[in-house]
CSV table of C-alpha atoms and ligand atoms in Angstrom, one decimal:
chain,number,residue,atom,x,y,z
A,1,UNK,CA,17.6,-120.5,114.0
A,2,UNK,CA,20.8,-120.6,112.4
A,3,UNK,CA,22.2,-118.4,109.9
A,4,UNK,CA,23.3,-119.1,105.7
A,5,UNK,CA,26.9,-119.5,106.1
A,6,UNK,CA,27.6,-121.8,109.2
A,7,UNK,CA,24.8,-124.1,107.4
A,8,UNK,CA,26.7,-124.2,104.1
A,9,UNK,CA,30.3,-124.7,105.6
A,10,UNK,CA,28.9,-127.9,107.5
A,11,UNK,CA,27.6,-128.8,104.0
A,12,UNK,CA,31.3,-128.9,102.8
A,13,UNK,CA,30.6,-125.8,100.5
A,14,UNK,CA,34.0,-123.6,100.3
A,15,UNK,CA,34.5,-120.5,101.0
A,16,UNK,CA,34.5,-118.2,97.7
A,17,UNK,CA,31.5,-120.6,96.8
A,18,UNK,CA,30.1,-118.9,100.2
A,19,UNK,CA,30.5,-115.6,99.6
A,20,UNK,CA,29.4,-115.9,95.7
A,21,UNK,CA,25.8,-117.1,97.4
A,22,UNK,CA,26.5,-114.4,100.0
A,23,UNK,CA,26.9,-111.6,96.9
A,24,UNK,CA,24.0,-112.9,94.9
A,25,UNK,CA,21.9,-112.6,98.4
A,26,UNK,CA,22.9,-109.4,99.1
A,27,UNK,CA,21.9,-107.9,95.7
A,28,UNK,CA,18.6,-109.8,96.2
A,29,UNK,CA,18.1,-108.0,99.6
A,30,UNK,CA,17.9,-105.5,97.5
A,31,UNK,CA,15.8,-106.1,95.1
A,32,UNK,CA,13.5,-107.3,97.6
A,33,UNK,CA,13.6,-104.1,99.1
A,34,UNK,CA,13.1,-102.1,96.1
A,35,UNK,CA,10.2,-104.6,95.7
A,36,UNK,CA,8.6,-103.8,99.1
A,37,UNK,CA,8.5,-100.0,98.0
A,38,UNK,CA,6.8,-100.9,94.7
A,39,UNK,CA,5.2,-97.6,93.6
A,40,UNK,CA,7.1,-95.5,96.1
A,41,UNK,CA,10.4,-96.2,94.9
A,42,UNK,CA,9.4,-95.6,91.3
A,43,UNK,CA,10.4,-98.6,89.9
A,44,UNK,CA,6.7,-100.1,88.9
A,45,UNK,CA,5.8,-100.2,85.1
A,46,UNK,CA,7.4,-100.9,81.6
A,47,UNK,CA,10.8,-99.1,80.1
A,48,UNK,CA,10.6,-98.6,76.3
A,49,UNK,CA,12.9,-101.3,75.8
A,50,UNK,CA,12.6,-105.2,74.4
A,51,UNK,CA,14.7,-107.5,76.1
A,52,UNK,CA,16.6,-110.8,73.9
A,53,UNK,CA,13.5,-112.7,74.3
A,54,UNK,CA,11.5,-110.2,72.7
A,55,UNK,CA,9.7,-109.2,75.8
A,56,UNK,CA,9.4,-105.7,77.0
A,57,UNK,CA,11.2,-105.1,80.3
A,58,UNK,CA,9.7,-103.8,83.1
A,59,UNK,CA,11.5,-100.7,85.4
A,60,UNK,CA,12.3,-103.8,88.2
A,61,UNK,CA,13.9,-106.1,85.5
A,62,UNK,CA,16.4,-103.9,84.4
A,63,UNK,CA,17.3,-102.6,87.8
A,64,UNK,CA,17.4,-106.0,89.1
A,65,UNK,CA,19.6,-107.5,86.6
A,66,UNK,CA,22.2,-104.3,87.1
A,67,UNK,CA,22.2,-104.7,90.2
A,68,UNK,CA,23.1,-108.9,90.2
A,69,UNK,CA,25.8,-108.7,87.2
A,70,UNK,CA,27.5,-105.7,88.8
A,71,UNK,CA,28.0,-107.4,92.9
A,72,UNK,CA,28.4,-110.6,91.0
A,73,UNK,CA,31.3,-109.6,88.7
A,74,UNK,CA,32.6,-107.6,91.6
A,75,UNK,CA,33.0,-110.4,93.7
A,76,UNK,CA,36.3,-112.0,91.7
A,77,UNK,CA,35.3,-115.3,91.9
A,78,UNK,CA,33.1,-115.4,88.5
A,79,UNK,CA,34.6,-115.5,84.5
A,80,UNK,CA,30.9,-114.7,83.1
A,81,UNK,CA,27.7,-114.1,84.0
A,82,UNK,CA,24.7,-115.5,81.5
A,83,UNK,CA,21.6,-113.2,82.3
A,84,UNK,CA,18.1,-113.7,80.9
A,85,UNK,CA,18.0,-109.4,80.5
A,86,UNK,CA,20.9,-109.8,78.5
A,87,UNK,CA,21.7,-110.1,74.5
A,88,UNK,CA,25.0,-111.8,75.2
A,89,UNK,CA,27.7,-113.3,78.1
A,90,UNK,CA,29.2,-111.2,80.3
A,91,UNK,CA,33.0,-111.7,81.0
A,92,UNK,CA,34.5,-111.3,84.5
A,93,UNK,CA,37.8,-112.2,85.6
A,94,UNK,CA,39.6,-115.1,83.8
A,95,UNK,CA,41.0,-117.1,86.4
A,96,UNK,CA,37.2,-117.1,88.2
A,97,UNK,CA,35.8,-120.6,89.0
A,98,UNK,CA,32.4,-120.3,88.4
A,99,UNK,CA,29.8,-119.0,86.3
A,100,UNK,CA,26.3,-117.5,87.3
A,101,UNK,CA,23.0,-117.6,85.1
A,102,UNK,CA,20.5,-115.8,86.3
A,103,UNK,CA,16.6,-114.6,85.7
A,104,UNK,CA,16.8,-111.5,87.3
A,105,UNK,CA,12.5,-111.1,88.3
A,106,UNK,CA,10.8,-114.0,86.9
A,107,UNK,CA,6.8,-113.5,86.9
A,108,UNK,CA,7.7,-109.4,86.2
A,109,UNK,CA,4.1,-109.2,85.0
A,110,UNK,CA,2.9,-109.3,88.6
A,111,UNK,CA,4.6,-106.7,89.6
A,112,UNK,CA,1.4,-104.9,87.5
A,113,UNK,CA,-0.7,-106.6,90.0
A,114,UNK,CA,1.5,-106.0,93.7
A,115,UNK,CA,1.6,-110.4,93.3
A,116,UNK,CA,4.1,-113.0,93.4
A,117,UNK,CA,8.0,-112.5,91.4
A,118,UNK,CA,11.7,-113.7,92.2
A,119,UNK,CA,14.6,-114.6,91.4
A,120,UNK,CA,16.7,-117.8,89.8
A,121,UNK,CA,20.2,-118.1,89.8
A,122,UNK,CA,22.2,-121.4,89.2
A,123,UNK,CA,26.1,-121.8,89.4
A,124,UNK,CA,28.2,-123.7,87.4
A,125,UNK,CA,32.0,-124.1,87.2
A,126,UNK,CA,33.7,-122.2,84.6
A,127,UNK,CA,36.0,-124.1,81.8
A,128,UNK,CA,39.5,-123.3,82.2
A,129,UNK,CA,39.5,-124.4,78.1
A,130,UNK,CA,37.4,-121.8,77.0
A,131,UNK,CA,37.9,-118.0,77.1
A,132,UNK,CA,35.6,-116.0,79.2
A,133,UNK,CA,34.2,-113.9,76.6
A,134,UNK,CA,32.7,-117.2,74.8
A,135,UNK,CA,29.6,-118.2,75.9
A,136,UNK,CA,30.5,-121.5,74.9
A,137,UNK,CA,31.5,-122.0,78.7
A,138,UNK,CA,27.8,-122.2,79.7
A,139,UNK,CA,26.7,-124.8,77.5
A,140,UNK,CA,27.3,-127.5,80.4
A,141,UNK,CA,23.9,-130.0,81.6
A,142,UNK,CA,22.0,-129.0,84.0
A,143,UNK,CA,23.5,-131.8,86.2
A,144,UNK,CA,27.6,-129.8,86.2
A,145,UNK,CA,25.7,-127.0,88.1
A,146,UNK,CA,27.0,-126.9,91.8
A,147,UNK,CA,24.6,-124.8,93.2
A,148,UNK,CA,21.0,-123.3,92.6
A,149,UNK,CA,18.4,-121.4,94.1
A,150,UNK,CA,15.5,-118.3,93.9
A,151,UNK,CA,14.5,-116.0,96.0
A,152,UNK,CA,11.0,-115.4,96.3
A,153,UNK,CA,9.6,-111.8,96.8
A,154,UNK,CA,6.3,-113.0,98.8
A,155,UNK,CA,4.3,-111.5,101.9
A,156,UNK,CA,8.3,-113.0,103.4
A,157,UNK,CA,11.0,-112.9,101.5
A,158,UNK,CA,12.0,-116.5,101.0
A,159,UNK,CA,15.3,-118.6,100.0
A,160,UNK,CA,15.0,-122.1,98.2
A,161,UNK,CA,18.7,-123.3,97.8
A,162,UNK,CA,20.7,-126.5,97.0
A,163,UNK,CA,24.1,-127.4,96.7
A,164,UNK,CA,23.2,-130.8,96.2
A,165,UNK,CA,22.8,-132.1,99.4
A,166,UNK,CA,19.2,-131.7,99.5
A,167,UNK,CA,16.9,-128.4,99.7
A,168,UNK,CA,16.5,-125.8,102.3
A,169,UNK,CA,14.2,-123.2,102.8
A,170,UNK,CA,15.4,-120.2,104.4
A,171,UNK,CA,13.4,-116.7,105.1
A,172,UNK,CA,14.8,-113.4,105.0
A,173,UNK,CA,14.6,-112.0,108.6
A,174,UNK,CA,14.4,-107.9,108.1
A,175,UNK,CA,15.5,-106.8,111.4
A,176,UNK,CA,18.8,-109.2,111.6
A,177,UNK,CA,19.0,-108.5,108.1
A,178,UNK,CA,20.3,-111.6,106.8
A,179,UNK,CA,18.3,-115.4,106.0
A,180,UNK,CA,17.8,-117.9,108.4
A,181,UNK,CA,17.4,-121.7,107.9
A,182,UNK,CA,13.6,-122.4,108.5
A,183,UNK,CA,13.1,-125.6,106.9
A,184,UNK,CA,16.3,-128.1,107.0
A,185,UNK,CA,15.2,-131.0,104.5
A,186,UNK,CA,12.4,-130.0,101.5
A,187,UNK,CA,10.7,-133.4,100.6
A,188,UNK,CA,8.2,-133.1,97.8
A,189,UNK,CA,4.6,-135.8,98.6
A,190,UNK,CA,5.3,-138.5,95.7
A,191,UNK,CA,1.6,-138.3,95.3
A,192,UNK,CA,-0.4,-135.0,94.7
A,193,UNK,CA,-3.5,-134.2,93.7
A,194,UNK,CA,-3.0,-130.4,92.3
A,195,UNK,CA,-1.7,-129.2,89.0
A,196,UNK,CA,-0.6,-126.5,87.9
A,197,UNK,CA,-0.8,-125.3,84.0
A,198,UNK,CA,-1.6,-122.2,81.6
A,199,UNK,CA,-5.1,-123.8,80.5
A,200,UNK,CA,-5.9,-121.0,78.0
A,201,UNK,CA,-3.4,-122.9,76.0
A,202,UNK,CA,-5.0,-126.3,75.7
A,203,UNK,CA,-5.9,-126.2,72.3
A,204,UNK,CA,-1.9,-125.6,71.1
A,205,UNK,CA,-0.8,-128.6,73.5
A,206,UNK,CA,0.6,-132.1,71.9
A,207,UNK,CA,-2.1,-135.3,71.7
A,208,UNK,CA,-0.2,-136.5,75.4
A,209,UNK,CA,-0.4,-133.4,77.0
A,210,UNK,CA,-4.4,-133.2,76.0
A,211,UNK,CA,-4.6,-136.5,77.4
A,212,UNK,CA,-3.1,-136.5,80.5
A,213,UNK,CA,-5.5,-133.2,81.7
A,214,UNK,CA,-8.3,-134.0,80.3
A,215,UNK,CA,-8.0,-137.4,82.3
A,216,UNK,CA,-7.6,-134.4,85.8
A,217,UNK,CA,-10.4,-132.9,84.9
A,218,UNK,CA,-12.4,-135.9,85.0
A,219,UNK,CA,-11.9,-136.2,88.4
A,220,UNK,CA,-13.2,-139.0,90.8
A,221,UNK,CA,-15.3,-140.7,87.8
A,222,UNK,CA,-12.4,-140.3,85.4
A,223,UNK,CA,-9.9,-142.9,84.9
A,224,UNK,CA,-7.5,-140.9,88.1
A,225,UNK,CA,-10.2,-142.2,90.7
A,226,UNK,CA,-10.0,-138.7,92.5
A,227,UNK,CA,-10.5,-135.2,91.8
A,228,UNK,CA,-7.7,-132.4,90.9
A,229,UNK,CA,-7.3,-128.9,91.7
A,230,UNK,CA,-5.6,-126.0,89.7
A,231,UNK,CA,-3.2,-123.3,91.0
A,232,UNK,CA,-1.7,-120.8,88.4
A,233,UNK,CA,0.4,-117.9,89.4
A,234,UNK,CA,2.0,-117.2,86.1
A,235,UNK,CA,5.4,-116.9,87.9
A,236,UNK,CA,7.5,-119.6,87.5
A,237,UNK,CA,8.9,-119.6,91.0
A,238,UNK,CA,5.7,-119.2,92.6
A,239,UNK,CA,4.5,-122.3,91.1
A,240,UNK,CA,8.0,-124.0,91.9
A,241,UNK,CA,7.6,-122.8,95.6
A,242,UNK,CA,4.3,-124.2,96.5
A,243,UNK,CA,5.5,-127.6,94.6
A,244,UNK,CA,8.4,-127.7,97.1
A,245,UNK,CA,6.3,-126.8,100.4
A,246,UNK,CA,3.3,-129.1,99.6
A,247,UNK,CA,3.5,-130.9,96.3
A,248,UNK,CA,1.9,-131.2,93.0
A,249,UNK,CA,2.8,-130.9,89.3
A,250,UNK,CA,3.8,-127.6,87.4
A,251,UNK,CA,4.0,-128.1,83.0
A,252,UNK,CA,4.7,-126.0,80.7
A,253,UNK,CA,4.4,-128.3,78.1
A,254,UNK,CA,5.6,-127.6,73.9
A,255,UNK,CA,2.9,-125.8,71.9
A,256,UNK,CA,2.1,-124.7,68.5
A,257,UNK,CA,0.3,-121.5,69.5
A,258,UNK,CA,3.7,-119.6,67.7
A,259,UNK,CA,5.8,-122.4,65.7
A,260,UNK,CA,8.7,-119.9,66.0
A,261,UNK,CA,8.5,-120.7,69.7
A,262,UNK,CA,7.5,-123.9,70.6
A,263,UNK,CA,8.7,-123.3,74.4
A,264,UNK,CA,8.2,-120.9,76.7
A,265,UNK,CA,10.5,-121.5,79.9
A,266,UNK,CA,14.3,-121.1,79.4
A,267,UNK,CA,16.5,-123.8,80.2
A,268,UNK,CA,19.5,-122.0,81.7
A,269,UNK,CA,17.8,-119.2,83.9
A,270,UNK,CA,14.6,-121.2,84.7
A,271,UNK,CA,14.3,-124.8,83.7
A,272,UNK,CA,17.6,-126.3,85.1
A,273,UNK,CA,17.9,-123.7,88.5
A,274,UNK,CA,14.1,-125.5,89.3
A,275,UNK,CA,15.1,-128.9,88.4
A,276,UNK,CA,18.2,-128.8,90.8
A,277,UNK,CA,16.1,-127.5,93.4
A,278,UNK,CA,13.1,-130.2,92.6
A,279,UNK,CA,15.5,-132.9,91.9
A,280,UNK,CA,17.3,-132.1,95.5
A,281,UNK,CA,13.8,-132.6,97.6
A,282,UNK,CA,13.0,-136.2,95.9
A,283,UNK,CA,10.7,-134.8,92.7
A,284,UNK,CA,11.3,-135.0,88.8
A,285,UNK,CA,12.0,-132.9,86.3
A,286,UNK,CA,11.7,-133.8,82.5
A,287,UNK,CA,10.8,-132.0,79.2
A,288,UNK,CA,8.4,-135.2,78.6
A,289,UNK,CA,10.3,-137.1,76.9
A,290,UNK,CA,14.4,-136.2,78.6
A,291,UNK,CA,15.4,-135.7,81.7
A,292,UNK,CA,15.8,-131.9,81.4
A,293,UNK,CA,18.8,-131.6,83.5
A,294,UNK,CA,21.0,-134.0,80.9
A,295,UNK,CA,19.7,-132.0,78.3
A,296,UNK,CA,23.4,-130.7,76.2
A,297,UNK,CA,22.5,-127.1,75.5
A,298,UNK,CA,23.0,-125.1,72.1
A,299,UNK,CA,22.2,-121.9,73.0
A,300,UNK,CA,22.4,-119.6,76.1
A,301,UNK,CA,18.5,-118.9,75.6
A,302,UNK,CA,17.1,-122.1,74.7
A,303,UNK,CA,13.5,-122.7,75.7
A,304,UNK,CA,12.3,-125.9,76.8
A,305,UNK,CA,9.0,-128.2,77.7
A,306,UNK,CA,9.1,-128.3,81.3
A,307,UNK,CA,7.1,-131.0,83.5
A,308,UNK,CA,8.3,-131.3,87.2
A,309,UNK,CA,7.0,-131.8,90.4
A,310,UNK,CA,5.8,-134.8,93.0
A,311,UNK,CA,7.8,-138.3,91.8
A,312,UNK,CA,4.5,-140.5,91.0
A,313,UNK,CA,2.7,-137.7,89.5
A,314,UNK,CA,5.3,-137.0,86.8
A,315,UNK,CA,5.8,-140.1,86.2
A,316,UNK,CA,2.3,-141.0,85.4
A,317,UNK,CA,2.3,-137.3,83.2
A,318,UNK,CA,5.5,-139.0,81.3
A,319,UNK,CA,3.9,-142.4,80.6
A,320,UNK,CA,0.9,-140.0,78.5
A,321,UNK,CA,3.7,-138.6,76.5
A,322,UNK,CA,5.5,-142.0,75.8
A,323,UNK,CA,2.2,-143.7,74.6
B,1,LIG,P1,8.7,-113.4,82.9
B,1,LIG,O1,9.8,-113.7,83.8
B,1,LIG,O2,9.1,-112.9,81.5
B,1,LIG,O3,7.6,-112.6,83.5
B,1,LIG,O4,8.0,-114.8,82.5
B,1,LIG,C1,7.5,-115.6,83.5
B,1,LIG,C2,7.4,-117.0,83.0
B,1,LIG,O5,8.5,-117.3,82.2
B,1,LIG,C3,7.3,-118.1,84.1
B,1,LIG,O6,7.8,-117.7,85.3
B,1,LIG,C4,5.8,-118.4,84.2
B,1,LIG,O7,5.6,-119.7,84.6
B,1,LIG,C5,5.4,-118.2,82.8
B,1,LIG,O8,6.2,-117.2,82.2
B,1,LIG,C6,3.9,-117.7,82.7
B,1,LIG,O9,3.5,-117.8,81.4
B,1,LIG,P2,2.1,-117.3,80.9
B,1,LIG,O10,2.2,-115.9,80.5
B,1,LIG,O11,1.8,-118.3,79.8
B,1,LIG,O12,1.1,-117.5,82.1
């Protein structure tokens, strides 16, 4: 099985852009290790403290976002990090290239529960106009970024990456100690019959969104023709993962369950990383009524309406929301 690096030089990928993936694996080796001791290693359960999103952070987000902001700014190669744990951009050094966004342990409520969390990074190329200090430099599409990825903290640990020549699966292999390419070419089914979405939150959803899942859950009768099923991990790049190995449709649509927060998922660390990714293996990605990864950004934290997954069935999702 062949190793990270040779697979991303034949991909044409440079060599600081290398060894930035290299850094941000190496701090998730980590993680993932720190993971693996759960209770052991002390680092299960809440800290006092409320992150910018207004969520309290657990022991394992805090330590995991120290540990990715202080290998990545060490690396040289990076003006500012944009992390999900953090109230504001971090500059590194200015002549640096690129610039990392990262959700340090998405799904951090499971780690209450011994179940599924990771991590999302996407890199994008750093504005030679704009000082490193202002976080105007990450308000770039989705579509400037040059590479994405997560690393999932499962029974393996697991590597979904692109640099936009399609999307590779890689596991972590604990004795060599390094990943190792285990699926070459992700392709997403165009056609699915599984969904994934919060259903407790039906009630908050837009008239499309109703539509389109009440029309699943009608099943073979219904006007589908053929019957649904539901997967819900409550981590984003669980959901995300089982989309990429085997298809299907993950939403987290707009609702008006808090008007002062009409999305949930954030566009920099979540939505765009997963849209790359998706994107990269033949699916879609779109907010339902945009695709999400031409969406301009305002703000580091913006939330968005995300829909992606297998080709036909977003597509048929979108044409709910158009009507
Ligand atoms: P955290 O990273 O704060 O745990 O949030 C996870 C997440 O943003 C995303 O990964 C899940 O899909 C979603 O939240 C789960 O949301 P619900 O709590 O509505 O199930």
């Amino acid at each position: 099985m062949r190793r990270l690096a040779p697979v991303l030089r034949q991909d044409g990928v440079d060599t600081d852009l290398i060894s930035l993936i290299k850094t941000i694996l190496a701090a998730c080796k980590e993680i993932s290790f720190r993971v693996g001791q759960g209770e052991l290693a002390g680092v299960l359960g809440s800290t006092l403290d409320e992150n910018i999103q207004g969520e309290t952070q657990k022991k394992l987000d805090v330590l995991a976002n120290e540990l990715l902001k202080d290998m990545i700014l060490e690396t040289g190669v990076v003006k500012a990090i944009s992390s999900e744990e953090e109230d504001y951009t971090v500059a590194g050094n200015p002549e640096g290239r690129y610039l990392v966004t990262f959700d340090p342990l998405d799904g951090s409520s499971n780690t209450d529960i011994n179940s599924l969390i990771g991590t999302i990074f996407s890199i994008l190329p750093a504005r030679a106009d704009v000082d490193a200090a202002d976080a105007a430099q990450f308000l770039q599409p989705g579509t400037a970024q040059i590479a994405a990825g997560y690393v999932l903290y499962g029974p393996s640990t697991m590597l979904a990456l692109t640099t936009g020549k399609g999307t590779k699966l890689y596991t972590l292999d604990k004795t060599y100690g390094g990943f190792l390419l285990t699926q070459e070419e992700v392709a997403v089914p165009g056609v699915t019959a599984e969904f994934a979405i919060n259903m407790s939150n039906q009630r908050h959803w837009q008239p499309g969104m109703q539509a389109y899942v009440a029309d699943l859950l009608e099943g073979k009768p219904g006007p589908r023709g053929k019957n649904f099923n539901m997967r819900w991990i409550a981590a984003m790049v669980g959901d995300v993962h089982r989309v990429l190995c085997r298809g299907g449709i993950f939403m987290y649509p707009s609702d008006t369950k808090d008007p002062n927060k009409p999305n949930k998922l954030r566009l920099m660390y979540e939505a765009n990383p997963m849209s790359f990714l998706v994107e990269q293996a033949g699916g879609l990605s779109s907010t339902g009524y945009q695709r999400i990864m031409e969406i301009e950004p305002t703000d580091i934290h913006q939330r968005v309406a995300v829909i992606l997954g297998s080709k036909h069935e977003v597509e048929t999702c979108l044409k709910y929301h158009q009507s």
